[in-house]
Structure formats: C-alpha cells, structure tokens
Amino acid sequence: MTSSLTELDDDLVRCMSIGAVFSEFGGKIHSIDFHRKDDLLVTASEDDSVRLYDIANAKLLKTTSHKKHGTDRICFTHHPSSVICSSKYNLESTGESLRYLSMYDNRCIRYFKGHTQRVVSLCMSPINDSFMSGSLDHSVRIWDLRVNACQGILRLRGRPAVAYDQQGLVFAVAMEGGAIKLFDSRSYDKGPFDTFLVGGDTAEVCDIKFSNDGKSMLLTTTNNNIYILDAYGGEKRCGFSLEASPGTPIEATFTPDGKYMVAGSGGGTMHAWSIETKNENKWI
C-alpha cells in the first residue's frame, strides 16, 4: 500500500460510512481476508464462489466458481493472486479439505488432505510458506504451501481457532473452556510455552487474532462475546457483547493501529469500540 495510515480517533470513526456495496454474490459470505501489502480483498461465499476485489478503487477484479468442493474459510498467501480455501463438500470421500488456488488462471495448484471435518480456522504465516488450519475434527494442522503432506498435527479438545503473531515467531491456539495455548513456531513439537485461561466464559471459540503491535489478542466466542487480552500475560483487558446471530459466528478484528476493535453483529450493524476508553460507535 502506498498511502499512509491516518491516525484514528472517536470523531473520525463516527464519521465513517459505507463507501461501496457489492451484491452480485448469492447467500452469505463465509469469510474474508485482506492482503497484507496490496489493496486487495478476497471473499468466500455461500454460492461456492471466490471473489477478488480492488479495495482502493472499489472494483471487483475476478470471480471463480467452486461447485465440486465449495468454499468456506479463505486467506491470501503472500502472492496477491493466490489464496488458500477450505472445502465444504466431499470431505469424507476425497479428504481434500484445503486447496491452494490461483485466482489469475482459475487453477488449483495443490490439494491438502488430512482433515475429516470442516475447517473453521485458517491462517497464513506472515514470514514464510507455512500456514495453519483448525478443524471440527478437533485438530490443528501445520502445512507448507510447497508440499502436499501435513507438516505437523496438534490434537485438541473442541473447536480450535488459530493465529500467528505479526512476526510469525509465535502462534496461538484457542479452544473451548477459554484456554489459549502459545507455541514457538520453530519448535511447536515441544508443546506450548504458555497457556492462558479466559475465566467466566466456557463457550467455544470462533476466532482469535493478534494486534499489529503484538501486544494484544482478540478472542471471539460462539455466544457472541469478544475479549481483548494482554498477549504477554493473558490478562483480560476488556470485553464486549453483541446481538445474537443464529448459525453465523461473529468475527471481529483490530484496526491497523490497534486502538479500535471492529465487528459485525446479528442485527446487521457494524460496531467499533475504543479499546482504551470502551466507547462504542455503530454504523448501519
């Protein structure tokens, strides 16, 4: 990205509004991901399509259809026209739970087999070709884009969520009961070097993210609660609750400066909270 980031404050956040609407897809959008360096957004939709957008110019660049495997979780690789997408269909018969796709020529570069149930969490390493997937088969798998074989497996309880920190040196695995385990990416086979417990909420985890500065973690649960945690000690800094969204997990994210948390809700409203002051803003 060539433009500089504007420092956010409550007045600027309150002034934000919808800049463009894209409605050519059918059904719900299962997941979205922004490219780390380029002004690109990719979406995976209920109509089994993947769409690539230029967000600087609010333009749809490419649409690909995936009727055989379906589309669910999605994330960019380091290349702006390549993505990893999880499958919805034929998991038991084909085992092809993840695909490495080229948006440029609508080609599947590689299949990754191993998960026996739906992938619910997907994350690309910021520093190399490694990526992680968490599945309802109660496992987290570590992969390398360059080879088909799984590089490592972590067996867990419940629904897992995974995330790398922004330096790619540490990854977090969250699971039911409010447990978050931190692993060294270079020696994860030795087990977690730290474990946090988020007290008071035993719901399954939908999502986990690190802030860009690595100081905070964001945890979203299936009962529509969002928590901001200190990434070093695991202390709960603040928590927020949203309207219920039956059948649709809530997802939230940090703003690039780490000062605000943004999330959608079951009522169709976008929310933004100041992490420091806890002030809330809403957009329709």
C-alpha positions as a printed NumPy array, in Angstrom:
array([[  0.   ,   0.   ,   0.   ],
       [  1.371,   3.403,  -0.919],
       [ -0.886,   5.636,   1.157],
       [ -0.048,   6.439,   4.762],
       [ -2.351,   5.451,   7.59 ],
       [ -4.461,   8.173,   9.195],
       [ -4.474,   8.05 ,  12.971],
       [ -7.937,   7.101,  14.164],
       [ -9.915,   8.859,  16.877],
       [-13.556,   8.701,  18.003],
       [-14.629,  11.615,  15.762],
       [-13.139,  10.022,  12.659],
       [-14.616,   6.602,  13.465],
       [-18.07 ,   8.133,  13.983],
       [-17.849,   9.777,  10.542],
       [-17.201,   6.52 ,   8.732],
       [-19.926,   5.287,   6.385],
       [-20.476,   2.757,   3.584],
       [-18.329,   3.633,   0.584],
       [-19.398,   0.895,  -1.839],
       [-21.797,  -2.067,  -1.943],
       [-21.24 ,  -5.334,  -3.846],
       [-24.301,  -7.589,  -4.116],
       [-23.528,  -9.894,  -7.039],
       [-22.898, -12.956,  -4.835],
       [-25.629, -15.324,  -3.626],
       [-26.298, -16.1  ,   0.047],
       [-23.936, -15.312,   2.893],
       [-20.243, -14.556,   2.801],
       [-18.468, -17.217,   4.862],
       [-15.128, -15.427,   5.257],
       [-12.992, -12.548,   4.01 ],
       [ -9.299, -11.698,   4.062],
       [ -7.245,  -8.596,   3.266],
       [ -3.851,  -8.924,   1.624],
       [ -1.009,  -7.832,   3.919],
       [  0.638,  -5.485,   1.4  ],
       [ -1.658,  -4.838,  -1.551],
       [ -5.082,  -3.147,  -1.577],
       [ -6.92 ,  -6.415,  -2.156],
       [ -9.786,  -8.271,  -0.514],
       [-10.869, -11.868,  -1.135],
       [-14.225, -13.389,  -0.146],
       [-15.66 , -16.919,   0.011],
       [-19.445, -17.06 ,  -0.41 ],
       [-22.322, -19.426,   0.204],
       [-22.84 , -19.683,  -3.579],
       [-19.486, -21.545,  -3.798],
       [-17.68 , -18.578,  -5.353],
       [-14.409, -16.811,  -4.561],
       [-14.219, -13.106,  -5.412],
       [-11.195, -10.819,  -5.577],
       [-11.658,  -7.065,  -5.061],
       [ -9.519,  -3.971,  -5.51 ],
       [-10.465,  -2.096,  -2.34 ],
       [ -8.679,   1.149,  -3.259],
       [-10.931,   1.559,  -6.293],
       [-13.948,  -0.454,  -5.057],
       [-13.758,  -2.79 ,  -8.033],
       [-14.48 ,  -6.493,  -8.492],
       [-11.45 ,  -7.972, -10.263],
       [-12.207, -11.687, -10.553],
       [-14.815, -14.331,  -9.728],
       [-14.163, -18.081,  -9.676],
       [-16.685, -20.873,  -9.073],
       [-16.018, -23.996,  -6.989],
       [-19.107, -26.212,  -7.148],
       [-17.295, -29.518,  -6.534],
       [-15.647, -28.634,  -3.225],
       [-17.491, -25.465,  -2.184],
       [-15.919, -22.519,  -0.374],
       [-15.722, -21.822,   3.342],
       [-12.656, -20.317,   5.063],
       [-10.241, -18.35 ,   2.893],
       [ -6.957, -16.472,   3.239],
       [ -4.341, -14.928,   0.993],
       [ -0.912, -16.404,   0.528],
       [  1.934, -13.907,   0.068],
       [  1.186, -13.683,  -3.654],
       [ -1.669, -11.252,  -4.389],
       [ -3.448, -13.629,  -6.789],
       [ -3.113, -16.873,  -4.781],
       [ -5.32 , -17.995,  -1.906],
       [ -5.945, -20.976,   0.361],
       [ -9.581, -22.058,   0.55 ],
       [-11.235, -24.75 ,   2.648],
       [-13.843, -27.143,   1.274],
       [-17.478, -27.657,   2.288],
       [-18.291, -30.798,   0.293],
       [-16.987, -34.343,  -0.172],
       [-14.6  , -34.197,   2.788],
       [-15.137, -37.826,   3.743],
       [-14.855, -39.186,   0.201],
       [-11.949, -37.093,  -1.139],
       [-10.224, -35.819,   2.01 ],
       [ -9.417, -32.655,   0.025],
       [-10.137, -30.274,   2.893],
       [ -7.914, -27.419,   1.636],
       [ -6.957, -26.103,  -1.789],
       [ -4.182, -23.769,  -2.914],
       [ -5.8  , -21.705,  -5.687],
       [ -4.504, -19.358,  -8.357],
       [ -7.015, -16.565,  -8.992],
       [ -5.014, -15.467, -12.034],
       [ -5.818, -18.516, -14.163],
       [ -8.534, -20.207, -12.044],
       [ -6.337, -23.219, -11.299],
       [ -5.912, -25.448,  -8.264],
       [ -2.181, -25.562,  -7.6  ],
       [ -2.318, -28.13 ,  -4.806],
       [ -4.717, -30.121,  -2.619],
       [ -4.057, -30.634,   1.092],
       [ -5.594, -33.776,   2.583],
       [ -5.963, -34.665,   6.246],
       [ -8.92 , -33.026,   7.981],
       [-12.004, -35.224,   8.147],
       [-14.428, -32.465,   9.118],
       [-14.985, -28.825,   8.234],
       [-12.115, -26.363,   8.637],
       [-13.217, -23.465,  10.85 ],
       [ -9.969, -21.509,  11.219],
       [ -7.248, -20.703,   8.694],
       [ -4.137, -18.551,   8.97 ],
       [ -1.062, -17.867,   6.796],
       [  2.357, -17.254,   8.321],
       [  3.491, -13.651,   7.727],
       [  7.128, -14.677,   7.133],
       [  7.219, -17.926,   5.132],
       [  5.124, -20.511,   3.249],
       [  3.691, -22.151,   6.368],
       [  0.003, -21.982,   7.206],
       [ -2.312, -23.476,   9.833],
       [ -5.822, -24.882,   9.796],
       [ -8.148, -25.715,  12.678],
       [-10.993, -28.186,  12.15 ],
       [-14.097, -29.572,  13.819],
       [-12.222, -32.902,  13.854],
       [-10.5  , -31.412,  16.947],
       [ -7.12 , -30.959,  15.312],
       [ -4.836, -28.163,  14.177],
       [ -2.602, -28.966,  11.214],
       [  0.533, -27.138,  10.109],
       [  1.226, -27.094,   6.368],
       [  3.73 , -25.822,   3.814],
       [  2.458, -24.433,   0.501],
       [  5.258, -26.184,  -1.364],
       [  4.337, -29.757,  -0.366],
       [  1.118, -31.77 ,  -0.09 ],
       [  1.935, -33.54 ,   3.166],
       [  0.944, -32.159,   6.547],
       [  3.979, -30.925,   8.487],
       [  2.552, -31.29 ,  11.995],
       [ -0.627, -32.089,  13.939],
       [ -1.91 , -30.848,  17.298],
       [ -4.755, -32.861,  18.86 ],
       [ -7.106, -30.693,  20.929],
       [-10.486, -30.657,  22.6  ],
       [-13.401, -28.891,  20.984],
       [-13.425, -26.345,  18.156],
       [ -9.986, -24.733,  17.658],
       [ -9.073, -21.251,  16.423],
       [ -5.553, -20.401,  15.259],
       [ -3.49 , -17.253,  14.633],
       [  0.118, -16.241,  14.017],
       [  1.534, -13.122,  15.623],
       [  2.658, -10.393,  13.206],
       [  6.296, -11.514,  13.355],
       [  5.428, -15.146,  12.634],
       [  7.502, -16.33 ,  15.592],
       [  4.576, -17.331,  17.816],
       [  1.188, -18.85 ,  17.087],
       [ -1.839, -19.139,  19.34 ],
       [ -4.41 , -21.924,  19.528],
       [ -7.671, -21.213,  21.347],
       [-10.177, -23.879,  22.306],
       [-13.286, -24.488,  24.386],
       [-13.191, -23.652,  28.059],
       [-11.362, -20.372,  27.454],
       [ -7.9  , -21.93 ,  27.081],
       [ -5.315, -20.26 ,  24.823],
       [ -2.018, -22.022,  24.181],
       [  1.03 , -20.19 ,  22.787],
       [  3.611, -22.072,  20.695],
       [  7.013, -21.201,  19.287],
       [  6.58 , -21.574,  15.51 ],
       [ 10.067, -23.078,  15.196],
       [  9.602, -25.731,  17.893],
       [  5.87 , -26.312,  18.322],
       [  6.504, -30.049,  18.702],
       [  7.83 , -29.3  ,  22.202],
       [  4.374, -28.156,  23.285],
       [  3.074, -24.732,  24.356],
       [  5.424, -22.391,  26.202],
       [  2.479, -20.631,  27.869],
       [ -1.239, -21.2  ,  28.485],
       [ -3.874, -18.589,  29.354],
       [ -7.341, -19.194,  30.742],
       [-10.098, -16.707,  29.976],
       [-12.257, -17.023,  33.066],
       [-16.031, -16.734,  33.062],
       [-16.751, -17.914,  29.521],
       [-16.687, -21.611,  28.621],
       [-18.196, -21.223,  25.124],
       [-16.358, -22.461,  22.056],
       [-14.024, -20.018,  20.33 ],
       [-14.852, -18.688,  16.843],
       [-11.772, -16.617,  16.16 ],
       [ -8.505, -15.329,  17.574],
       [ -6.236, -12.541,  16.28 ],
       [ -3.109, -10.646,  17.311],
       [ -2.889,  -6.864,  17.044],
       [ -0.263,  -5.472,  14.655],
       [  1.998,  -4.423,  17.53 ],
       [  1.76 ,  -7.907,  19.078],
       [  0.668,  -6.552,  22.451],
       [ -2.982,  -7.662,  22.375],
       [ -5.096, -10.631,  21.349],
       [ -8.746, -10.612,  20.312],
       [-10.926, -13.615,  21.159],
       [-14.46 , -14.175,  19.817],
       [-16.769, -16.88 ,  21.21 ],
       [-19.849, -18.692,  19.916],
       [-22.068, -16.897,  22.455],
       [-21.26 , -13.528,  20.802],
       [-18.722, -12.272,  23.312],
       [-15.487, -10.531,  22.311],
       [-12.495, -10.213,  24.626],
       [ -9.303,  -8.182,  24.351],
       [ -6.399,  -9.87 ,  26.165],
       [ -2.862,  -8.862,  27.   ],
       [ -0.749, -11.007,  24.667],
       [  2.102, -11.355,  27.155],
       [  0.305, -12.248,  30.365],
       [ -3.172, -13.239,  29.178],
       [ -5.   , -10.719,  31.398],
       [ -8.448,  -9.715,  30.181],
       [ -8.31 ,  -6.008,  29.277],
       [-11.954,  -5.6  ,  28.275],
       [-14.958,  -7.461,  26.904],
       [-17.933,  -6.685,  24.661],
       [-21.193,  -8.46 ,  23.785],
       [-23.133,  -8.399,  20.513],
       [-26.614,  -9.297,  19.291],
       [-27.086, -12.984,  18.58 ],
       [-26.508, -14.231,  15.035],
       [-28.026, -17.743,  14.809],
       [-25.935, -20.023,  12.625],
       [-23.349, -17.332,  11.851],
       [-20.248, -16.998,  14.038],
       [-19.277, -13.464,  14.994],
       [-15.924, -12.251,  13.687],
       [-14.039,  -9.17 ,  14.85 ],
       [-10.733,  -7.501,  14.096],
       [ -8.342,  -4.792,  15.262],
       [ -7.834,  -1.581,  13.311],
       [ -4.247,  -1.339,  11.965],
       [ -3.202,   0.989,  14.817],
       [ -4.61 ,  -1.408,  17.438],
       [ -6.712,   1.318,  19.055],
       [-10.139,   0.062,  17.983],
       [-11.947,  -3.23 ,  17.601],
       [-14.498,  -3.622,  14.786],
       [-17.173,  -6.322,  14.477],
       [-20.407,  -7.133,  12.713],
       [-23.476,  -8.408,  14.559],
       [-26.61 , -10.47 ,  14.139],
       [-28.673,  -7.299,  13.741],
       [-26.772,  -6.25 ,  10.639],
       [-24.954,  -3.423,  12.405],
       [-21.234,  -2.713,  12.384],
       [-19.769,  -1.861,  15.783],
       [-16.483,  -0.184,  16.687],
       [-15.114,   0.119,  20.22 ],
       [-12.221,   2.154,  21.518],
       [-10.1  ,  -0.36 ,  23.392],
       [ -8.741,   2.344,  25.696],
       [-11.957,   4.204,  26.588],
       [-14.525,   1.398,  25.81 ],
       [-16.602,   3.967,  23.859],
       [-18.828,   2.367,  21.221],
       [-19.755,   3.578,  17.745],
       [-22.287,   1.95 ,  15.419],
       [-22.8  ,   2.044,  11.647],
       [-25.599,   0.568,   9.579]])
